[in-house]
Coordinates of C-alpha atoms in Angstrom, one line a residue:
M1 CA 89.1 107.0 81.0
G2 CA 85.4 106.2 81.9
T3 CA 85.0 109.9 82.9
T4 CA 85.7 111.0 79.6
Y5 CA 83.1 108.8 78.6
K6 CA 80.5 110.1 80.8
V7 CA 81.2 113.7 80.1
S8 CA 80.7 113.1 76.3
I9 CA 77.3 111.6 76.8
S10 CA 76.3 114.3 79.4
G11 CA 77.1 117.0 77.3
S12 CA 75.3 115.6 74.5
K13 CA 72.3 115.1 76.5
G14 CA 72.4 111.2 76.5
K15 CA 72.8 111.3 72.5
I16 CA 75.7 109.8 70.7
N17 CA 77.8 112.2 68.5
K18 CA 81.0 111.5 66.2
S19 CA 83.0 113.3 69.0
D20 CA 81.5 111.1 71.5
I21 CA 82.5 108.0 69.7
F22 CA 86.0 109.7 69.1
S23 CA 86.2 110.3 72.9
L24 CA 84.9 106.8 73.9
L25 CA 87.8 105.1 71.6
N26 CA 90.1 107.8 73.3
A27 CA 89.3 106.7 76.5
V28 CA 89.4 102.8 75.5
D29 CA 93.0 103.4 74.3

């Protein structure tokens, strides 16, 4: 779950994108 969030952040170089937010929501779910 948390891994998905980490991967999203790493892929965005630490920047939060809309896709990252959706990934975080999915991870929380």
